[in-house]
Coordinates of C-alpha atoms in Angstrom, one line a residue:
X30 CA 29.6 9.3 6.9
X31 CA 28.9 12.9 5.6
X32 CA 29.1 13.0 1.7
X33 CA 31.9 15.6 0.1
X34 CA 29.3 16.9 -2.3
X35 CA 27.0 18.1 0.9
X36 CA 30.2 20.1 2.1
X37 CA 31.6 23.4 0.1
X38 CA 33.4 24.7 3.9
X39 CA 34.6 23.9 7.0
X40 CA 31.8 23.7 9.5
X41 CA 34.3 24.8 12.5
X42 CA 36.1 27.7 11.3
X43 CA 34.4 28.7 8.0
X44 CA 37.0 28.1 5.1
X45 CA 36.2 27.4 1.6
X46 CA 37.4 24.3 0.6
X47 CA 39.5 23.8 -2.5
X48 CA 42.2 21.6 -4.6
X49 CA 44.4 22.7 -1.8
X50 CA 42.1 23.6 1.3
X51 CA 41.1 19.6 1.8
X52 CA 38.3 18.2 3.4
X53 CA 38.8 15.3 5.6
X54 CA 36.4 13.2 7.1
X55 CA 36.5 12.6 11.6
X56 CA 36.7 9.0 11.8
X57 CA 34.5 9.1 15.0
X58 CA 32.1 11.3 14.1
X59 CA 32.3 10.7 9.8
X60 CA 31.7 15.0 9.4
X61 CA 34.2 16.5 7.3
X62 CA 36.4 19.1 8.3
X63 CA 40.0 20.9 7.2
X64 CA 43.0 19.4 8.7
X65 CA 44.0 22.7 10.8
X66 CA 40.6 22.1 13.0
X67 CA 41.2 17.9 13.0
X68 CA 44.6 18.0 14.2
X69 CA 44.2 15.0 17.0
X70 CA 44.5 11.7 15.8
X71 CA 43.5 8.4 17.5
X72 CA 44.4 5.0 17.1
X73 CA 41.8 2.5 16.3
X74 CA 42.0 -0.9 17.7
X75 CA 42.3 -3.9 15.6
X76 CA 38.8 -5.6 16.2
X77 CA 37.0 -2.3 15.3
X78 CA 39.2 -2.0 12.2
X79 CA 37.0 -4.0 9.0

C-alpha cells in the first residue's frame, strides 16, 4: 500500500493532486492514482474481504 505522503501527482497522466484533484488508492495494485485514470471497479469476493 503506497503511502499518500510519497504521492504529490498522478503517476498515469501527470496531475497535481489537491483538496479537489483526489488521490485514490488501486485495490489490486495499493498505487495511488486520480479517479479519471481508475475508472474500472471490481468486486472483491467475500473470503478475500478481512
Amino acid at each position: 500500500w503506497q503511502p499518500d505522503s510519497e504521492v504529490a501527482q498522478c503517476p498515469v497522466c501527470g496531475g497535481q493532486f489537491s483538496f479537489w484533484y483526489r488521490k485514490h488508492h488501486c485495490r489490486k495494485c495499493g498505487r495511488v492514482v486520480c479517479a479519471n485514470c481508475s475508472p474500472h471497479r471490481i468486486t472483491i469476493p467475500r473470503q478475500f474481504i478481512v
